[in-house]
Short mmCIF file of C-alpha atoms in Angstrom, two decimals:
data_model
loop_
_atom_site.label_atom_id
_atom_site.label_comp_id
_atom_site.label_asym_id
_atom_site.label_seq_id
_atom_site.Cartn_x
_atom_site.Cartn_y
_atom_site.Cartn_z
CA UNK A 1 -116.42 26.71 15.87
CA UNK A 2 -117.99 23.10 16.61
CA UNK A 3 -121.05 22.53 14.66
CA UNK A 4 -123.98 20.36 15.44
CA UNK A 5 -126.96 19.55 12.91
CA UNK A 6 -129.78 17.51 12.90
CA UNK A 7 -128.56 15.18 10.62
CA UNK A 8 -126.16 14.49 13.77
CA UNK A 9 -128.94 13.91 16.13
CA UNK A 10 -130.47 11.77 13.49
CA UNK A 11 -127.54 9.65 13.04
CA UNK A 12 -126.62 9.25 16.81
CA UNK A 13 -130.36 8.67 18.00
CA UNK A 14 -132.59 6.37 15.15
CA UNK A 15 -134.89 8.48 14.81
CA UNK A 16 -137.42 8.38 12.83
CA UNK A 17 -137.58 11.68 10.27
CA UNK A 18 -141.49 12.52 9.66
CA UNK A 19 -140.61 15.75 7.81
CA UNK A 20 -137.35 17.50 6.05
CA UNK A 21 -135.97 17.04 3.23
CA UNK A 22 -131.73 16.46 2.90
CA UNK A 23 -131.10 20.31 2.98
CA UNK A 24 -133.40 20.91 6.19
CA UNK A 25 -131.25 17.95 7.72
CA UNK A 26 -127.89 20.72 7.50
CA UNK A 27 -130.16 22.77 10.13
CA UNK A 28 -127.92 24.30 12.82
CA UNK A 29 -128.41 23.18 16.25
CA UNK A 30 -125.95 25.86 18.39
CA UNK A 31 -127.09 25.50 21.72
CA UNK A 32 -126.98 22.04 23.78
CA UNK A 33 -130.15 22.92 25.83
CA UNK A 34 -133.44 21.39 24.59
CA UNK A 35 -136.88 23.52 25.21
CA UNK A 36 -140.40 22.02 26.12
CA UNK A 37 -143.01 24.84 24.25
CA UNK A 38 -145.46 25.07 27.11
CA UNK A 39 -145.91 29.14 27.47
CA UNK A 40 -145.41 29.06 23.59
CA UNK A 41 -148.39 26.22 22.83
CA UNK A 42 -150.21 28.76 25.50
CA UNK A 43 -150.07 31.40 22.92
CA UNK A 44 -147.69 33.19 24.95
CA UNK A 45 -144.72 33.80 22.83
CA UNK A 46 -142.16 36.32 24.33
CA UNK A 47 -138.69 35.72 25.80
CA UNK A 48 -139.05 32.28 23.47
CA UNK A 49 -135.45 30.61 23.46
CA UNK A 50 -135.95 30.23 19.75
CA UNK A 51 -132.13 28.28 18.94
CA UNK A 52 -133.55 25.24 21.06
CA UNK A 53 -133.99 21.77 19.57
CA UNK A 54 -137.80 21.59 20.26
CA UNK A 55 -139.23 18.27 22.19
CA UNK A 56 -142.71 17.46 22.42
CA UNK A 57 -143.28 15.25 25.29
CA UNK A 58 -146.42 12.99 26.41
CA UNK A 59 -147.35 16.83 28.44
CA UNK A 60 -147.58 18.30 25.49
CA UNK A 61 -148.85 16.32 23.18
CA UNK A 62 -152.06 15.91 25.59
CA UNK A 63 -152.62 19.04 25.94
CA UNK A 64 -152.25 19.59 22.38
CA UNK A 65 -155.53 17.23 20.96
CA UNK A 66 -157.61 18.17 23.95
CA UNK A 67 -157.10 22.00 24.93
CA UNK A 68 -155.80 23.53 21.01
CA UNK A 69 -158.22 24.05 18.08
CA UNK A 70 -157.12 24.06 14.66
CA UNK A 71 -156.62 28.31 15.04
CA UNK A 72 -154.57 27.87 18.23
CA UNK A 73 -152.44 24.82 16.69
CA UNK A 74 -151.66 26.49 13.88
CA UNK A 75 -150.94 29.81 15.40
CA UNK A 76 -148.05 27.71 17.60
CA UNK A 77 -146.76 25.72 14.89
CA UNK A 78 -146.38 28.31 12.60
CA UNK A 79 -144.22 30.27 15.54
CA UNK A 80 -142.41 27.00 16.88
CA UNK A 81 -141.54 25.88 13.02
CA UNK A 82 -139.59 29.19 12.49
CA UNK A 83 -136.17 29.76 11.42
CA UNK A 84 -134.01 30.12 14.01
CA UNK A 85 -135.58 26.58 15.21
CA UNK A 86 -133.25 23.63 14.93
CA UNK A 87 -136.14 21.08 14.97
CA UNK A 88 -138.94 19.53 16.58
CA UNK A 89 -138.60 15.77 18.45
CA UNK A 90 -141.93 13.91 19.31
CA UNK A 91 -141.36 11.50 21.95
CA UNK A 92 -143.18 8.43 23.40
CA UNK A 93 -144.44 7.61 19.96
CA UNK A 94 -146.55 9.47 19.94
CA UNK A 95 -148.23 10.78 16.04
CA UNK A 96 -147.02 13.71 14.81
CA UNK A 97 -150.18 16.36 14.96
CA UNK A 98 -151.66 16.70 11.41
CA UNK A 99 -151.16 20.70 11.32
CA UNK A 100 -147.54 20.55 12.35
CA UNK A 101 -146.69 17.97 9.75
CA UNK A 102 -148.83 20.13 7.05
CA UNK A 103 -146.72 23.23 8.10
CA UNK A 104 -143.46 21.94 8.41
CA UNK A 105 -143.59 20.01 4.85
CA UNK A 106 -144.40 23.13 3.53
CA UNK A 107 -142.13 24.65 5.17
CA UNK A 108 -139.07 21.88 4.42
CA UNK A 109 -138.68 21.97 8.45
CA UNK A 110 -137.44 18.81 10.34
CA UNK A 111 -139.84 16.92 12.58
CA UNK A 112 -138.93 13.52 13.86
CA UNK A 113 -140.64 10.90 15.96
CA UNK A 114 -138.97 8.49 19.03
CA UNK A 115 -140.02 5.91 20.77
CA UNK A 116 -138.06 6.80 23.90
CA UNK A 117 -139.62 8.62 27.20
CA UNK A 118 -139.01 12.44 27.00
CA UNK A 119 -136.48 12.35 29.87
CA UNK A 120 -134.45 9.87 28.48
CA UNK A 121 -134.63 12.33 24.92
CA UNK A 122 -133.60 15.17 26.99
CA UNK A 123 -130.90 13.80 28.75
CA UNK A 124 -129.54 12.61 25.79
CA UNK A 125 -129.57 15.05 23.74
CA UNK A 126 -128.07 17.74 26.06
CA UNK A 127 -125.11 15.16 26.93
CA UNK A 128 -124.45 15.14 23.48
CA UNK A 129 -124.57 18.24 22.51
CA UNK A 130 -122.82 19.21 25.59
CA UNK A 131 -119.69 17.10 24.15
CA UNK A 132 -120.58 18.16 20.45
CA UNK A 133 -120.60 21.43 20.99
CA UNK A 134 -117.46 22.25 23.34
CA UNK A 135 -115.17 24.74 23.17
CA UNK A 136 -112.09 23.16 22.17
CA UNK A 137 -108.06 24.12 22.16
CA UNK A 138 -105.53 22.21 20.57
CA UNK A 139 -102.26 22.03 22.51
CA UNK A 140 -98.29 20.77 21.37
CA UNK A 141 -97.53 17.70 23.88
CA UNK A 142 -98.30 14.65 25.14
CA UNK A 143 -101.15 13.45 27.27
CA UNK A 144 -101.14 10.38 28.88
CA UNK A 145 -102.85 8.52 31.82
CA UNK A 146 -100.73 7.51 34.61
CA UNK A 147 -102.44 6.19 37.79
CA UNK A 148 -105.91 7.63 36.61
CA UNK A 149 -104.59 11.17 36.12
CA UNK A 150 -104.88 12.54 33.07
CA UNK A 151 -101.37 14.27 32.44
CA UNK A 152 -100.67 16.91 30.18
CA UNK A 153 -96.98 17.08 29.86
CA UNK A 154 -95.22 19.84 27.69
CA UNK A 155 -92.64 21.03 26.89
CA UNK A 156 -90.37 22.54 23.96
CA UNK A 157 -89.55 20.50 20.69
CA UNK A 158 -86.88 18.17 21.30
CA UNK A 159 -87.23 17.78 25.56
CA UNK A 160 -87.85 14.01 24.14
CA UNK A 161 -91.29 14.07 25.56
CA UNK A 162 -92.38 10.84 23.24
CA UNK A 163 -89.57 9.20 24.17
CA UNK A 164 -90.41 9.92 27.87
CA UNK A 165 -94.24 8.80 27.96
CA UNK A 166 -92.90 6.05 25.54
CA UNK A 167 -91.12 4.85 28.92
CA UNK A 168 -93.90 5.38 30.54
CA UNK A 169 -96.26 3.40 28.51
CA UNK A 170 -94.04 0.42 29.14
CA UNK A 171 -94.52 0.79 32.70
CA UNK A 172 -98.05 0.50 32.45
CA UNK A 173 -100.34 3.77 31.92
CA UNK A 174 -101.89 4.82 29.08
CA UNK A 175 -101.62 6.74 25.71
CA UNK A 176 -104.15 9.57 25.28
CA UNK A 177 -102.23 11.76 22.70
CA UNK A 178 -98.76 12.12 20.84
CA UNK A 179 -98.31 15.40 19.80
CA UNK A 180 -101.44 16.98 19.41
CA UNK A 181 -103.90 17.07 22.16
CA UNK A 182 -107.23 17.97 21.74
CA UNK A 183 -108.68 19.55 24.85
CA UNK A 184 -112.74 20.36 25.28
CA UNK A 185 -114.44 21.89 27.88
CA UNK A 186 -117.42 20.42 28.85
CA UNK A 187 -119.39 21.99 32.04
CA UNK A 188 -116.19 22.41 34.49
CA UNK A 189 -114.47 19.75 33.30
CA UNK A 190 -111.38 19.86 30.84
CA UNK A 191 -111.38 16.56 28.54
CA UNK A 192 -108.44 15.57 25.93
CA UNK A 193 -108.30 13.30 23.66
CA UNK A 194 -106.02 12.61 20.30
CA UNK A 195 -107.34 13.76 16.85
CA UNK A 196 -109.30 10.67 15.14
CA UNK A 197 -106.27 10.11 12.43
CA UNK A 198 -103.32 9.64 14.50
CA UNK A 199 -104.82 8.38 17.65
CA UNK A 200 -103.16 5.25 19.03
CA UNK A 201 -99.62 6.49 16.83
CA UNK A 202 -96.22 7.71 18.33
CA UNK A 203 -93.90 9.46 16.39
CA UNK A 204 -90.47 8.74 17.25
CA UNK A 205 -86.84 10.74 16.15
CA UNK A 206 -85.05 7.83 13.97
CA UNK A 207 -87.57 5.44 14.43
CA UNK A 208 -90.60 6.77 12.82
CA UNK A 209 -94.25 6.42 13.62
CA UNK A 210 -95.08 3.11 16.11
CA UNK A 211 -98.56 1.76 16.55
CA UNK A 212 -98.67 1.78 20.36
CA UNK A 213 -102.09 -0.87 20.85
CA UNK A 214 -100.15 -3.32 18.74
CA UNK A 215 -96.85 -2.78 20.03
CA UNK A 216 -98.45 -2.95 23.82
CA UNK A 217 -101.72 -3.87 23.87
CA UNK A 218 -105.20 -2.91 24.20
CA UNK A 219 -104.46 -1.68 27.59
CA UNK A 220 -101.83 0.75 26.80
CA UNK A 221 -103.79 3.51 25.16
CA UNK A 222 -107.07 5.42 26.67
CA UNK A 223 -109.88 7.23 24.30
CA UNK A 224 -109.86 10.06 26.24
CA UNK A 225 -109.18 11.79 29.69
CA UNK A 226 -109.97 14.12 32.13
CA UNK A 227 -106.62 16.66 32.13
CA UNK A 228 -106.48 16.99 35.92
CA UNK A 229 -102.44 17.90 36.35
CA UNK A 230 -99.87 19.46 34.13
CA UNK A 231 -95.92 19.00 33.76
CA UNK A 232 -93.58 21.28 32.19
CA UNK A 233 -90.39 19.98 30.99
CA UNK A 234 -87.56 22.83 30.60
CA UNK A 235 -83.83 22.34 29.83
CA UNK A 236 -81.37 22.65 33.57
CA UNK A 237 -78.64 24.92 32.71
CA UNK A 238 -78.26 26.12 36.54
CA UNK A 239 -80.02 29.08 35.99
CA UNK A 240 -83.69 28.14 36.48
CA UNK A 241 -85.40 28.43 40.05
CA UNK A 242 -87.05 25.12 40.44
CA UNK A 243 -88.56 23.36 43.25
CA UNK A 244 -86.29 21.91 45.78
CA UNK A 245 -88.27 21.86 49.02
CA UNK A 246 -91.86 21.71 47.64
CA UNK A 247 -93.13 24.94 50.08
CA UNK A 248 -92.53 27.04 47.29
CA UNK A 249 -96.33 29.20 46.35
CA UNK A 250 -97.78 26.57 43.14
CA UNK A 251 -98.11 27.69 39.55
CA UNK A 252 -101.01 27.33 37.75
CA UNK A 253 -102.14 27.13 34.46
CA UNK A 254 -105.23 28.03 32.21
CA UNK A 255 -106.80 26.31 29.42
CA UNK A 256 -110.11 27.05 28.43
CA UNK A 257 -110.98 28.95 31.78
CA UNK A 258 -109.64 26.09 33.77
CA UNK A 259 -106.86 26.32 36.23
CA UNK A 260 -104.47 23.27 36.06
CA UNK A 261 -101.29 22.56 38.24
CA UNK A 262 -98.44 23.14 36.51
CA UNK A 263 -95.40 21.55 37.66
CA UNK A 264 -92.04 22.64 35.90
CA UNK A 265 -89.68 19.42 35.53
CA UNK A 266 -85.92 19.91 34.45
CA UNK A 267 -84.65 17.52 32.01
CA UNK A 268 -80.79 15.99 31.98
CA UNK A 269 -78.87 13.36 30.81
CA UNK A 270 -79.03 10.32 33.04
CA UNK A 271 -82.41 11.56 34.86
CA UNK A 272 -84.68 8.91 35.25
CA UNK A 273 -87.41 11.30 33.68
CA UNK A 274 -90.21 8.37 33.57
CA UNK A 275 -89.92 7.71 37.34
CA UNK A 276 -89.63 11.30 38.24
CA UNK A 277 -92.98 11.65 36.31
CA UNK A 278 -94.79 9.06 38.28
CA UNK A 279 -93.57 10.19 41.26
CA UNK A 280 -94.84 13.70 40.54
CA UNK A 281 -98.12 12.46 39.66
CA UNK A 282 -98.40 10.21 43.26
CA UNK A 283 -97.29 13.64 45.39
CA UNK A 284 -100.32 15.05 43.44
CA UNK A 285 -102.58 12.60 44.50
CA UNK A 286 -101.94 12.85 48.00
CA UNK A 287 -101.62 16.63 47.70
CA UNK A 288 -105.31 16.09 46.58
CA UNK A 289 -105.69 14.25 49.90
CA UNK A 290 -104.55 16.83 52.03
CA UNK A 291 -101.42 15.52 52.57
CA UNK A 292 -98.31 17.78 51.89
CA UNK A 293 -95.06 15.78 52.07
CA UNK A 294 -92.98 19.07 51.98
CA UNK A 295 -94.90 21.16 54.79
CA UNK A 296 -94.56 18.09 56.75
CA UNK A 297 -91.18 18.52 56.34
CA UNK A 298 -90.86 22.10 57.19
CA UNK A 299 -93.17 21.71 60.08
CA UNK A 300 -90.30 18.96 61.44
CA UNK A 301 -87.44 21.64 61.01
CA UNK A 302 -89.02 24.40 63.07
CA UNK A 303 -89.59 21.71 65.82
CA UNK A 304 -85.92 20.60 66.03
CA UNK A 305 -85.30 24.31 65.24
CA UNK A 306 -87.44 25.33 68.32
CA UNK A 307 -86.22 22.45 70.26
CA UNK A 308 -82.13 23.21 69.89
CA UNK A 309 -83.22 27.12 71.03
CA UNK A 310 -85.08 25.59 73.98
CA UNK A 311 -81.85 23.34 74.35
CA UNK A 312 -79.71 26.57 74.04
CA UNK A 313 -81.22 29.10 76.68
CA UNK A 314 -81.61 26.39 78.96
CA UNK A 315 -77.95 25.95 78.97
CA UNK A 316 -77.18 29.40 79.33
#
């Protein structure tokens, strides 16, 4: 399961730690929402989503030193301190309140301090965690970004699907992922990317494993990608029912509750596999558009089709 602690936020944001020791640092944080205690410094404590990272805005903090005695502060702190609660973030710099920091040291409970506006904290925080905390699903092929589509292409072992975006690489797009593809759902959008130790690597049959930025460039590999479009490459032995028109009802495929396009590609000897790709990929785009090359087509035939029986009766 992906894992998010405070340490994390820590280390991504600066902040500044006012309370917790190393172990309170390996807090949990499972949920990438953020909560702002304003029913809970209230006194009102039900339906509390107690899993949320805690932020204490300029809001709060006001009301806070002017509207909470020491009973009513401690009463809060004691609940918002608890241990289902990830931590507590005080933004704007402003002080940490003397009764919190009293109660969480005794406690060991984090509490750290920002200089940065609360909306900037929350945004942050939820974007990252967002990403952190994705479901993930790791898949066998290659993903690679050709004309700003982020292409999964699979296939079984051997279809020479390295070999393929290896072409393809040449031509211009980018590498994503050889091999392995690592694919995260974040909101409604399905994001790949390759695993930190081989990302940038190609493994090749007879050749080995390639470095494709210093083989290629800079330019030739991408961090990661939206997976917009996927193509399945199958062995043609004559028996398969591909796509010859393009009319044909699409197939779809799901990964992580996402539907995907699936395109099924047969592979041959002497098929020029890298510009059959590519031109996949552009019939998607304008597909995208609106524009269907194939009903075009069929829509042309039933003219001429309609026009010869016109033709016909006419002569009778």
């Amino acid at each position: 399961m992906p894992r998010a602690t405070i340490r994390d936020l820590l280390n991504k944001f600066g902040w500044d730690l006012v309370t917790g020791s190393p172990r309170a640092l390996e807090r949990p944080v499972t949920l990438p929402d953020t909560n702002r205690p304003g029913l809970e410094l209230a006194g009102y404590f039900p339906d509390t989503a107690r899993r949320r990272l805690v932020i204490l805005g300029a809001k709060e903090m006001g009301y806070i030193h002017e509207e909470m005695d020491e009973v009513a502060q401690r009463r809060a702190f004691e609940f918002l301190t608890g241990p289902m609660t990830p931590g507590i973030v005080i933004t704007n710099g402003s002080r940490c309140p003397e009764i919190l920091e009293e109660i969480a040291r005794r406690k060991d409970f984090p509490v750290a301090r920002t200089l940065e506006k609360t909306t900037y904290v929350v945004n942050n925080v939820t974007n990252f965690l967002d990403e952190k905390l994705a479901p993930s699903h790791i898949i066998h092929g290659e993903l690679v970004q050709i004309f700003g589509v982020g292409v999964l292409i699979c296939g079984k072992s051997g279809m020479g699907k390295s070999e393929i975006v290896l072409e393809l690489i040449k031509r211009g797009h980018q590498l994503v992922a050889d091999d392995r593809v690592d694919c995260y759902r974040i909101h409604n959008t399905l994001i790949g990317r390759s695993t930190p130790m081989i990302e940038g690597f190609m493994e090749l049959r007879g050749v080995g494993i390639i470095d494709i930025q210093k083989m290629y460039g800079v330019t030739s590999i991408a961090r990661q990608t939206e997976i917009q479009f996927q193509i399945t490459l199958g062995r043609f032995d004559g028996h398969n029912n591909y796509d010859r028109v393009g009319i044909e009802e699409k197939k779809y495929t799901e990964i992580l509750g996402i539907q995907l396009m699936d395109v099924e590609i047969p592979v041959s000897e002497g098929r020029p596999m890298a510009t059959i790709i590519e031109t996949t990929v552009t019939n998607f785009l304008l597909l995208r558009e609106g524009i269907n090359s194939a009903k075009e087509f069929e829509e042309r035939v039933l003219r001429e089709i309609a026009k010869n029986r016109c033709d016909t009766e006419g002569d009778d």
